[in-house]
Amino acid sequence: MDLKNFIRDIPDFPVKGIIFRDITPLLRNKEAFGEAVNRLCDAVKDLDFELVVAPEARGFILGSAIAYKLGKGFVPVRKPGKLPYKTVYEEYQLEYGVERLYVHEDAIERGQRVLIVDDVLATGGTAEALIRLVRKLGGEVAGLAFLIELSYLNPRKRLEGYELRTLIVY
Amino acid sequence: MDLKNFIRDIPDFPVKGIIFRDITPLLRNKEAFGEAVNRLCDAVKDLDFELVVAPEARGFILGSAIAYKLGKGFVPVRKPGKLPYKTVYEEYQLEYGVERLYVHEDAIERGQRVLIVDDVLATGGTAEALIRLVRKLGGEVAGLAFLIELSYLNPRKRLEGYELRTLIVY
């Protein structure tokens, strides 16, 4: 099954000049969704981790299913004002704008190994902020997994030295 | 396992007078998270549906894992400006404010049966909007499943006639 057939290209979203890779056709197809989760799980099976860490909101979709399938805990990373308990944050540069990402300060224990999951690896800026957030709490990044990699934005340059797994490359 | 032990009460979040039920301690505990997903799947096993429909953002976490486990497709319902393709929307009243929920117009086919999933059933206002959204596309609501039910807000009154499954009741 070629998962790329289930990704819909939307030009000029959210801003002019960006081609948005819409994963909703993949998600709504039970075979494609199951296959994507299974392949991501397979791609990280050599990595040792206890928690899946994923950013709001699309990261939750794949991160949660992977955590469930592999019997791991799930840690949501959220935008400002969403997490109710004490938090720490990191800032990052998007393709279009600046954002902060928050996590609960008790979400990761010192020395706990985590897998970072998101739907799209673009510039790597979000991924870098997630890595800093995990390390701020004393966690260790076992690796990062993404459904889609936009290789033309050169994200791997910024993530050298990390175990990086992606399924669909543009 | 008493899943309630993994829910953290946060008073006055997001506004004064609301007790927020924080599910992040449950999510990060692999046993509790796995158990919650398994029990929700078990609670809906008599229902006939093809798609899981869940609202941004916490609904994605449980909805996705349930869809994966049961071999169903997943349809994200999102806040304004997030979905890239053509959408339809419904408005709803929160405990605190008014919001719109959007779904892609091709997310559900006419006659497709769906399970609606979210983390917390509070007043039932979001659930009603989700039902209207599903029906607007010609879908049929096979049932609704929630991790938490705030029975003191009387949500069941607004959802009479629907198959409703909840795990943790306050």
XYZ file of N, CA, C and O in Angstrom, chain B:
680
model
N -8.400 -2.075 38.409
C -7.746 -0.754 38.438
C -8.813 0.345 38.469
O -9.707 0.362 37.617
N -8.720 1.232 39.454
C -9.673 2.349 39.524
C -9.085 3.535 38.754
O -8.204 4.243 39.241
N -9.613 3.743 37.555
C -9.053 4.778 36.683
C -9.179 6.177 37.296
O -8.393 7.072 36.982
N -10.150 6.340 38.174
C -10.344 7.654 38.810
C -9.099 8.092 39.588
O -8.839 9.287 39.738
N -8.332 7.112 40.066
C -7.101 7.444 40.809
C -6.068 8.146 39.936
O -5.097 8.710 40.452
N -6.243 8.074 38.628
C -5.272 8.694 37.720
C -5.761 10.026 37.151
O -5.118 10.610 36.289
N -6.926 10.485 37.631
C -7.454 11.781 37.193
C -7.116 12.814 38.275
O -7.345 12.587 39.455
N -6.560 13.941 37.846
C -6.157 14.986 38.802
C -7.152 16.145 38.721
O -7.411 16.665 37.637
N -7.683 16.527 39.875
C -8.619 17.657 39.917
C -7.850 18.963 40.020
O -7.002 19.125 40.900
N -8.151 19.900 39.125
C -7.523 21.221 39.141
C -8.636 22.255 39.344
O -9.430 22.504 38.438
N -8.695 22.858 40.533
C -9.756 23.843 40.762
C -9.514 25.134 39.977
O -8.367 25.503 39.727
N -10.627 25.766 39.564
C -10.579 27.091 38.921
C -9.782 27.098 37.615
O -9.088 28.074 37.309
N -9.850 26.025 36.834
C -9.247 26.001 35.504
C -10.295 25.527 34.523
O -10.962 24.534 34.778
N -10.440 26.171 33.358
C -9.717 27.366 32.890
C -10.255 28.673 33.480
O -9.605 29.697 33.293
N -11.394 28.624 34.154
C -11.920 29.838 34.797
C -12.404 29.493 36.209
O -12.632 28.328 36.540
N -12.542 30.503 37.031
C -12.950 30.328 38.422
C -14.276 29.558 38.509
O -15.211 29.812 37.765
N -14.325 28.589 39.420
C -15.567 27.862 39.657
C -15.662 26.536 38.913
O -16.520 25.715 39.196
N -14.764 26.328 37.930
C -14.731 25.060 37.185
C -13.673 24.151 37.823
O -12.561 24.585 38.078
N -14.044 22.910 38.102
C -13.035 21.922 38.481
C -12.647 21.161 37.218
O -13.460 20.453 36.635
N -11.393 21.335 36.799
C -10.923 20.688 35.580
C -10.442 19.278 35.911
O -9.674 19.095 36.857
N -10.904 18.294 35.152
C -10.478 16.906 35.368
C -9.306 16.639 34.428
O -9.494 16.458 33.215
N -8.118 16.621 34.995
C -6.873 16.510 34.216
C -6.550 15.038 33.980
O -6.237 14.306 34.925
N -6.605 14.629 32.703
C -6.371 13.214 32.386
C -4.904 12.906 32.101
O -4.556 11.762 31.825
N -4.016 13.908 32.194
C -2.621 13.642 31.792
C -1.908 12.614 32.694
O -1.080 11.858 32.175
N -2.243 12.538 34.008
C -1.612 11.457 34.791
C -2.038 10.064 34.310
O -1.239 9.117 34.342
N -3.276 9.945 33.858
C -3.744 8.664 33.303
C -3.009 8.356 31.999
O -2.527 7.239 31.793
N -2.898 9.345 31.123
C -2.284 9.113 29.813
C -0.831 8.678 29.928
O -0.377 7.810 29.183
N -0.112 9.281 30.876
C 1.326 8.996 30.944
C 1.633 7.667 31.643
O 2.771 7.189 31.621
N 0.607 7.074 32.283
C 0.783 5.762 32.913
C 0.374 4.678 31.915
O -0.796 4.569 31.545
N 1.335 3.876 31.488
C 1.033 2.961 30.378
C -0.082 1.973 30.720
O -0.908 1.652 29.877
N -0.109 1.508 31.972
C -1.176 0.568 32.342
C -2.540 1.253 32.338
O -3.529 0.706 31.823
N -2.618 2.444 32.930
C -3.897 3.143 33.013
C -4.384 3.567 31.628
O -5.578 3.440 31.308
N -3.464 4.042 30.802
C -3.832 4.454 29.439
C -4.336 3.251 28.636
O -5.419 3.302 28.018
N -3.596 2.163 28.663
C -4.017 0.962 27.947
C -5.362 0.454 28.448
O -6.242 0.086 27.662
N -5.522 0.465 29.768
C -6.775 -0.001 30.372
C -7.954 0.884 29.957
O -9.040 0.384 29.666
N -7.754 2.192 29.942
C -8.821 3.116 29.565
C -9.258 2.872 28.120
O -10.460 2.803 27.823
N -8.287 2.723 27.223
C -8.623 2.473 25.812
C -9.333 1.126 25.671
O -10.364 1.012 24.996
N -8.809 0.105 26.338
C -9.433 -1.219 26.247
C -10.861 -1.207 26.764
O -11.759 -1.799 26.175
N -11.079 -0.525 27.896
C -12.430 -0.509 28.469
C -13.398 0.273 27.594
O -14.561 -0.101 27.474
N -12.913 1.364 26.989
C -13.785 2.120 26.081
C -14.141 1.261 24.858
O -15.298 1.238 24.418
N -13.163 0.543 24.334
C -13.440 -0.351 23.199
C -14.451 -1.420 23.590
O -15.366 -1.748 22.815
N -14.275 -1.953 24.784
C -15.202 -2.972 25.271
C -16.613 -2.398 25.431
O -17.615 -3.062 25.124
N -16.695 -1.160 25.877
C -17.992 -0.519 26.131
C -18.783 -0.254 24.854
O -20.001 -0.072 24.911
N -18.105 -0.229 23.705
C -18.809 0.069 22.443
C -18.852 -1.129 21.504
O -19.226 -0.996 20.338
N -18.492 -2.299 22.013
C -18.345 -3.432 21.104
C -19.667 -3.904 20.511
O -19.684 -4.567 19.478
N -20.797 -3.522 21.125
C -22.113 -3.886 20.566
C -22.590 -2.882 19.507
O -23.632 -3.090 18.886
N -21.857 -1.797 19.329
C -22.286 -0.757 18.385
C -21.660 -1.001 17.006
O -20.511 -1.428 16.910
N -22.420 -0.683 15.968
C -21.984 -0.917 14.593
C -21.583 0.423 13.979
O -22.433 1.305 13.792
N -20.295 0.606 13.699
C -19.839 1.876 13.110
C -18.567 1.642 12.293
O -17.861 0.658 12.501
N -18.308 2.581 11.375
C -17.129 2.487 10.495
C -16.069 3.519 10.819
O -14.903 3.373 10.438
N -16.509 4.633 11.429
C -15.591 5.753 11.671
C -15.673 6.197 13.129
O -16.748 6.165 13.734
N -14.552 6.640 13.660
C -14.528 7.343 14.943
C -14.356 8.832 14.653
O -13.441 9.227 13.927
N -15.257 9.638 15.187
C -15.209 11.094 15.018
C -14.858 11.702 16.375
O -15.516 11.402 17.370
N -13.816 12.550 16.411
C -13.392 13.108 17.701
C -12.958 14.558 17.541
O -12.373 14.931 16.529
N -13.282 15.379 18.544
C -12.941 16.801 18.464
C -11.543 17.108 19.000
O -11.052 16.471 19.921
N -10.940 18.108 18.407
C -9.660 18.675 18.855
C -9.778 19.156 20.295
O -10.797 19.760 20.651
N -8.727 19.016 21.081
C -7.517 18.271 20.814
C -7.481 17.013 21.679
O -6.988 15.985 21.253
N -8.023 17.062 22.902
C -7.925 15.871 23.753
C -8.744 14.711 23.204
O -8.396 13.551 23.427
N -9.817 15.023 22.476
C -10.604 13.946 21.873
C -9.794 13.102 20.906
O -10.057 11.911 20.732
N -8.785 13.724 20.288
C -7.935 12.987 19.339
C -7.206 11.831 20.030
O -6.958 10.795 19.417
N -6.819 12.068 21.294
C -5.963 11.100 21.981
C -6.688 9.769 22.166
O -6.191 8.709 21.779
N -7.887 9.830 22.744
C -8.627 8.581 22.959
C -9.278 8.096 21.669
O -9.297 6.890 21.384
N -9.785 9.032 20.859
C -10.472 8.638 19.627
C -9.567 7.873 18.682
O -9.968 6.867 18.083
N -8.334 8.346 18.539
C -7.395 7.705 17.633
C -7.018 6.301 18.100
O -6.975 5.358 17.302
N -6.743 6.158 19.387
C -6.356 4.839 19.906
C -7.513 3.852 19.773
O -7.308 2.677 19.431
N -8.743 4.323 20.006
C -9.918 3.452 19.859
C -10.103 3.055 18.398
O -10.344 1.886 18.090
N -9.985 4.027 17.496
C -10.133 3.730 16.065
C -9.084 2.708 15.627
O -9.396 1.742 14.922
N -7.841 2.908 16.050
C -6.781 1.979 15.688
C -7.066 0.575 16.208
O -7.014 -0.408 15.466
N -7.381 0.512 17.500
C -7.621 -0.794 18.144
C -8.766 -1.561 17.471
O -8.700 -2.779 17.313
N -9.832 -0.839 17.083
C -11.008 -1.493 16.529
C -10.975 -1.572 14.995
O -11.924 -2.061 14.381
N -9.892 -1.073 14.384
C -9.762 -1.168 12.929
C -10.725 -0.270 12.178
O -11.250 -0.640 11.120
N -10.972 0.932 12.716
C -11.876 1.892 12.085
C -11.078 3.078 11.543
O -9.934 3.307 11.936
N -11.735 3.878 10.688
C -11.139 5.136 10.263
C -11.333 6.202 11.319
O -12.189 6.076 12.206
N -10.521 7.267 11.211
C -10.573 8.345 12.205
C -10.848 9.676 11.511
O -10.191 10.024 10.525
N -11.805 10.430 12.036
C -12.166 11.739 11.470
C -11.966 12.819 12.525
O -12.648 12.837 13.554
N -11.015 13.739 12.297
C -10.814 14.830 13.257
C -11.801 15.968 13.032
O -12.004 16.396 11.896
N -12.396 16.436 14.126
C -13.232 17.635 14.110
C -12.402 18.738 14.739
O -11.814 18.550 15.812
N -12.344 19.912 14.044
C -11.360 20.884 14.466
C -11.922 22.273 14.713
O -13.042 22.592 14.353
N -11.114 23.085 15.348
C -11.463 24.477 15.606
C -11.253 25.311 14.341
O -10.653 24.821 13.372
N -11.718 26.555 14.335
C -11.646 27.376 13.109
C -10.223 27.506 12.557
O -9.266 27.652 13.310
N -10.104 27.439 11.227
C -8.833 27.731 10.559
C -7.846 26.597 10.523
O -6.722 26.778 10.055
N -8.196 25.425 11.015
C -7.242 24.324 11.111
C -7.338 23.335 9.958
O -6.334 22.751 9.566
N -8.547 23.112 9.450
C -8.703 22.119 8.385
C -8.457 22.780 7.026
O -9.030 23.830 6.722
N -7.637 22.162 6.176
C -7.207 22.834 4.947
C -8.187 22.733 3.785
O -8.093 23.523 2.850
N -9.075 21.753 3.813
C -9.957 21.504 2.657
C -11.326 22.115 2.939
O -11.529 22.782 3.960
N -12.309 21.892 2.037
C -13.654 22.445 2.214
C -14.331 21.841 3.452
O -14.256 20.632 3.679
N -14.972 22.695 4.233
C -15.516 22.253 5.531
C -16.994 22.613 5.682
O -17.522 23.445 4.959
N -17.630 21.985 6.650
C -18.910 22.442 7.192
C -18.684 22.648 8.691
O -17.740 22.108 9.265
N -19.559 23.458 9.327
C -19.353 23.682 10.756
C -20.673 23.733 11.509
O -21.739 23.879 10.930
N -20.553 23.612 12.820
C -21.665 23.801 13.745
C -21.169 24.631 14.920
O -20.001 24.549 15.287
N -22.072 25.413 15.499
C -21.708 26.200 16.682
C -22.177 25.494 17.946
O -23.138 24.737 17.919
N -21.496 25.778 19.036
C -21.925 25.205 20.308
C -21.530 26.113 21.456
O -20.617 26.938 21.353
N -22.250 25.912 22.549
C -22.039 26.670 23.786
C -21.192 25.811 24.716
O -21.548 24.685 25.021
N -20.056 26.364 25.140
C -19.233 25.672 26.130
C -19.705 26.011 27.543
O -20.566 26.869 27.722
N -19.118 25.334 28.538
C -19.287 25.807 29.919
C -18.846 27.264 30.021
O -19.309 28.007 30.854
N -17.889 27.635 29.183
C -17.284 28.974 29.250
C -17.028 29.495 27.838
O -15.943 29.347 27.314
N -18.103 30.028 27.179
C -17.917 30.645 25.857
C -18.646 29.944 24.713
O -19.341 28.966 24.927
N -18.488 30.476 23.497
C -19.091 29.896 22.289
C -17.981 29.519 21.312
O -16.990 30.239 21.183
N -18.149 28.396 20.615
C -17.121 27.913 19.690
C -17.769 27.358 18.432
O -18.966 27.060 18.414
N -16.979 27.241 17.379
C -17.399 26.528 16.184
C -16.542 25.285 16.009
O -15.337 25.324 16.263
N -17.174 24.219 15.549
C -16.463 22.988 15.233
C -16.600 22.701 13.744
O -17.705 22.771 13.200
N -15.479 22.368 13.117
C -15.431 22.147 11.668
C -15.056 20.707 11.343
O -14.284 20.071 12.065
N -15.588 20.232 10.218
C -15.154 18.935 9.696
C -15.054 19.055 8.169
O -15.781 19.858 7.564
N -14.167 18.298 7.563
C -14.083 18.292 6.097
C -15.391 17.764 5.516
O -15.958 16.791 6.018
N -15.836 18.388 4.426
C -17.143 18.013 3.860
C -17.144 16.608 3.273
O -18.213 16.018 3.093
N -15.955 16.054 2.993
C -15.903 14.677 2.468
C -15.445 13.669 3.533
O -15.033 12.552 3.218
N -15.544 14.073 4.799
C -15.024 13.214 5.871
C -15.923 12.015 6.152
O -15.451 10.955 6.575
N -17.220 12.189 5.949
C -18.191 11.134 6.247
C -19.093 10.973 5.023
O -19.604 11.964 4.494
N -19.281 9.725 4.585
C -20.182 9.472 3.451
C -21.623 9.362 3.941
O -21.872 8.994 5.085
N -22.564 9.635 3.034
C -23.997 9.468 3.354
C -24.248 8.069 3.888
O -23.843 7.093 3.277
N -24.886 7.989 5.025
C -25.258 6.685 5.572
C -24.173 6.020 6.401
O -24.422 4.994 7.043
N -22.967 6.587 6.408
C -21.897 5.976 7.216
C -22.197 6.139 8.696
O -22.603 7.211 9.149
N -21.966 5.074 9.435
C -22.249 5.086 10.874
C -20.967 5.427 11.632
O -19.898 4.915 11.339
N -21.091 6.315 12.605
C -19.901 6.799 13.315
C -20.081 6.704 14.831
O -21.196 6.782 15.343
N -18.941 6.541 15.497
C -18.879 6.654 16.956
C -18.213 7.986 17.276
O -17.129 8.285 16.770
N -18.858 8.779 18.127
C -18.281 10.040 18.588
C -17.519 9.783 19.889
O -18.050 9.143 20.799
N -16.274 10.269 19.964
C -15.441 10.033 21.150
C -14.869 11.346 21.658
O -14.410 12.177 20.874
N -14.897 11.537 22.969
C -14.193 12.672 23.573
C -13.742 12.272 24.975
O -14.137 11.226 25.486
N -12.904 13.115 25.580
C -12.418 12.749 26.913
C -13.471 13.015 27.989
O -13.700 12.180 28.852
N -14.122 14.184 27.937
C -15.031 14.563 29.014
C -16.405 14.936 28.451
O -16.508 15.760 27.542
N -17.453 14.336 29.019
C -18.832 14.741 28.731
C -19.259 15.671 29.869
O -19.415 15.229 31.004
N -19.394 16.957 29.538
C -19.732 17.947 30.569
C -21.218 18.326 30.418
O -22.090 17.564 30.833
N -21.509 19.457 29.801
C -22.916 19.843 29.645
C -23.596 19.076 28.514
O -24.825 19.049 28.432
N -22.802 18.501 27.626
C -23.365 17.831 26.450
C -23.450 18.750 25.240
O -23.854 18.318 24.156
N -23.082 20.006 25.407
C -23.176 20.970 24.310
C -22.254 20.627 23.147
O -22.654 20.701 21.980
N -21.029 20.264 23.449
C -20.100 19.844 22.390
C -20.614 18.582 21.700
O -20.572 18.472 20.469
N -21.100 17.645 22.504
C -21.610 16.381 21.942
C -22.769 16.651 20.986
O -22.832 16.072 19.895
N -23.678 17.534 21.371
C -24.808 17.879 20.491
C -24.313 18.474 19.172
O -24.844 18.167 18.107
N -23.317 19.354 19.250
C -22.775 19.957 18.027
C -22.111 18.900 17.145
O -22.228 18.941 15.918
N -21.439 17.947 17.769
C -20.812 16.868 17.004
C -21.871 16.023 16.304
O -21.704 15.625 15.150
N -22.965 15.763 16.995
C -24.065 14.993 16.390
C -24.630 15.749 15.183
O -24.831 15.178 14.102
N -24.859 17.057 15.349
C -25.390 17.856 14.240
C -24.428 17.855 13.051
O -24.843 17.798 11.895
N -23.127 17.910 13.366
C -22.106 17.936 12.317
C -22.106 16.618 11.533
O -22.031 16.615 10.301
N -22.185 15.514 12.233
C -22.233 14.196 11.585
C -23.469 14.092 10.695
O -23.394 13.651 9.543
N -24.622 14.543 11.211
C -25.878 14.425 10.453
C -25.910 15.385 9.267
O -26.515 15.100 8.241
N -25.238 16.526 9.411
C -25.167 17.487 8.310
C -24.526 16.860 7.075
O -24.860 17.193 5.944
N -23.584 15.935 7.304
C -22.918 15.243 6.197
C -23.666 13.961 5.793
O -23.191 13.214 4.941
N -24.789 13.693 6.439
C -25.543 12.484 6.098
C -25.122 11.249 6.871
O -25.581 10.141 6.589
N -24.231 11.420 7.825
C -23.790 10.292 8.654
C -24.813 9.950 9.726
O -25.704 10.746 10.023
N -24.661 8.737 10.289
C -25.549 8.314 11.374
C -24.725 8.075 12.632
O -23.671 7.454 12.573
N -25.229 8.568 13.750
C -24.503 8.428 15.021
C -24.860 7.091 15.658
O -25.966 6.899 16.162
N -23.896 6.174 15.639
C -24.118 4.858 16.254
C -24.043 4.944 17.770
O -24.637 4.122 18.476
N -23.305 5.941 18.273
C -23.177 6.096 19.719
C -22.118 7.114 20.062
O -21.475 7.690 19.176
N -21.991 7.366 21.366
C -20.999 8.317 21.874
C -20.281 7.681 23.056
O -20.922 7.033 23.901
N -18.955 7.878 23.122
C -18.173 7.310 24.219
C -17.245 8.367 24.805
O -16.599 9.121 24.065
N -17.219 8.416 26.132
C -16.415 9.403 26.850
C -15.660 8.706 27.982
O -16.208 7.823 28.634
N -14.444 9.164 28.231
C -13.716 8.644 29.388
C -14.393 9.088 30.676
O -14.546 8.307 31.606
N -14.816 10.354 30.728
C -15.332 10.958 31.963
C -16.710 11.558 31.709
O -16.929 12.192 30.673
N -17.605 11.364 32.660
C -18.928 11.998 32.609
C -19.122 12.852 33.851
O -18.969 12.370 34.979
N -19.443 14.125 33.653
C -19.742 15.009 34.783
C -21.262 15.007 34.981
O -21.980 15.862 34.468
N -21.745 14.006 35.740
C -23.199 13.777 35.820
C -23.920 14.950 36.474
O -25.101 15.185 36.208
N -23.192 15.731 37.294
C -23.817 16.880 37.974
C -24.153 18.006 36.997
O -24.831 18.966 37.361
N -23.697 17.912 35.741
C -24.079 18.898 34.721
C -25.223 18.384 33.834
O -25.612 19.050 32.873
N -25.738 17.189 34.199
C -26.911 16.613 33.508
C -26.779 16.480 31.987
O -27.719 16.783 31.252
N -25.662 15.979 31.492
C -25.515 15.875 30.030
C -26.473 14.867 29.404
O -26.844 15.021 28.238
N -26.878 13.842 30.145
C -27.706 12.774 29.542
C -29.077 13.283 29.100
O -29.669 12.754 28.168
N -29.537 14.321 29.787
C -30.833 14.919 29.433
C -30.823 15.387 27.969
O -31.818 15.288 27.263
N -29.653 15.949 27.536
C -29.562 16.500 26.180
C -29.259 15.444 25.132
O -29.256 15.751 23.947
N -28.910 14.247 25.572
C -28.480 13.212 24.624
C -29.417 12.006 24.643
O -29.030 10.891 24.283
N -30.669 12.228 25.053
C -31.649 11.134 25.140
C -31.842 10.489 23.775
O -31.906 11.168 22.755
N -31.938 9.173 23.766
C -32.151 8.440 22.524
C -30.856 7.990 21.868
O -30.889 7.224 20.904
N -29.718 8.463 22.380
C -28.427 8.045 21.826
C -27.758 7.011 22.724
O -27.904 7.060 23.950
N -27.025 6.125 22.096
C -26.221 5.160 22.848
C -25.045 5.897 23.452
O -24.207 6.442 22.739
N -24.976 5.919 24.764
C -23.987 6.736 25.468
C -23.196 5.842 26.425
O -23.776 5.159 27.260
N -21.863 5.858 26.285
C -21.008 5.013 27.130
C -19.956 5.881 27.802
O -19.251 6.622 27.104
N -19.851 5.807 29.121
C -18.839 6.575 29.853
C -18.186 5.672 30.893
O -18.828 4.759 31.414
N -16.917 5.929 31.195
C -16.187 5.044 32.116
C -16.114 5.579 33.533
O -16.230 4.828 34.491
N -15.849 6.861 33.689
C -15.602 7.451 35.014
C -16.649 8.531 35.236
O -16.725 9.483 34.466
N -17.465 8.363 36.285
C -18.560 9.308 36.507
C -18.305 10.113 37.787
O -17.985 9.551 38.832
N -18.426 11.437 37.666
C -18.354 12.322 38.842
C -19.742 12.852 39.151
O -20.537 13.067 38.236
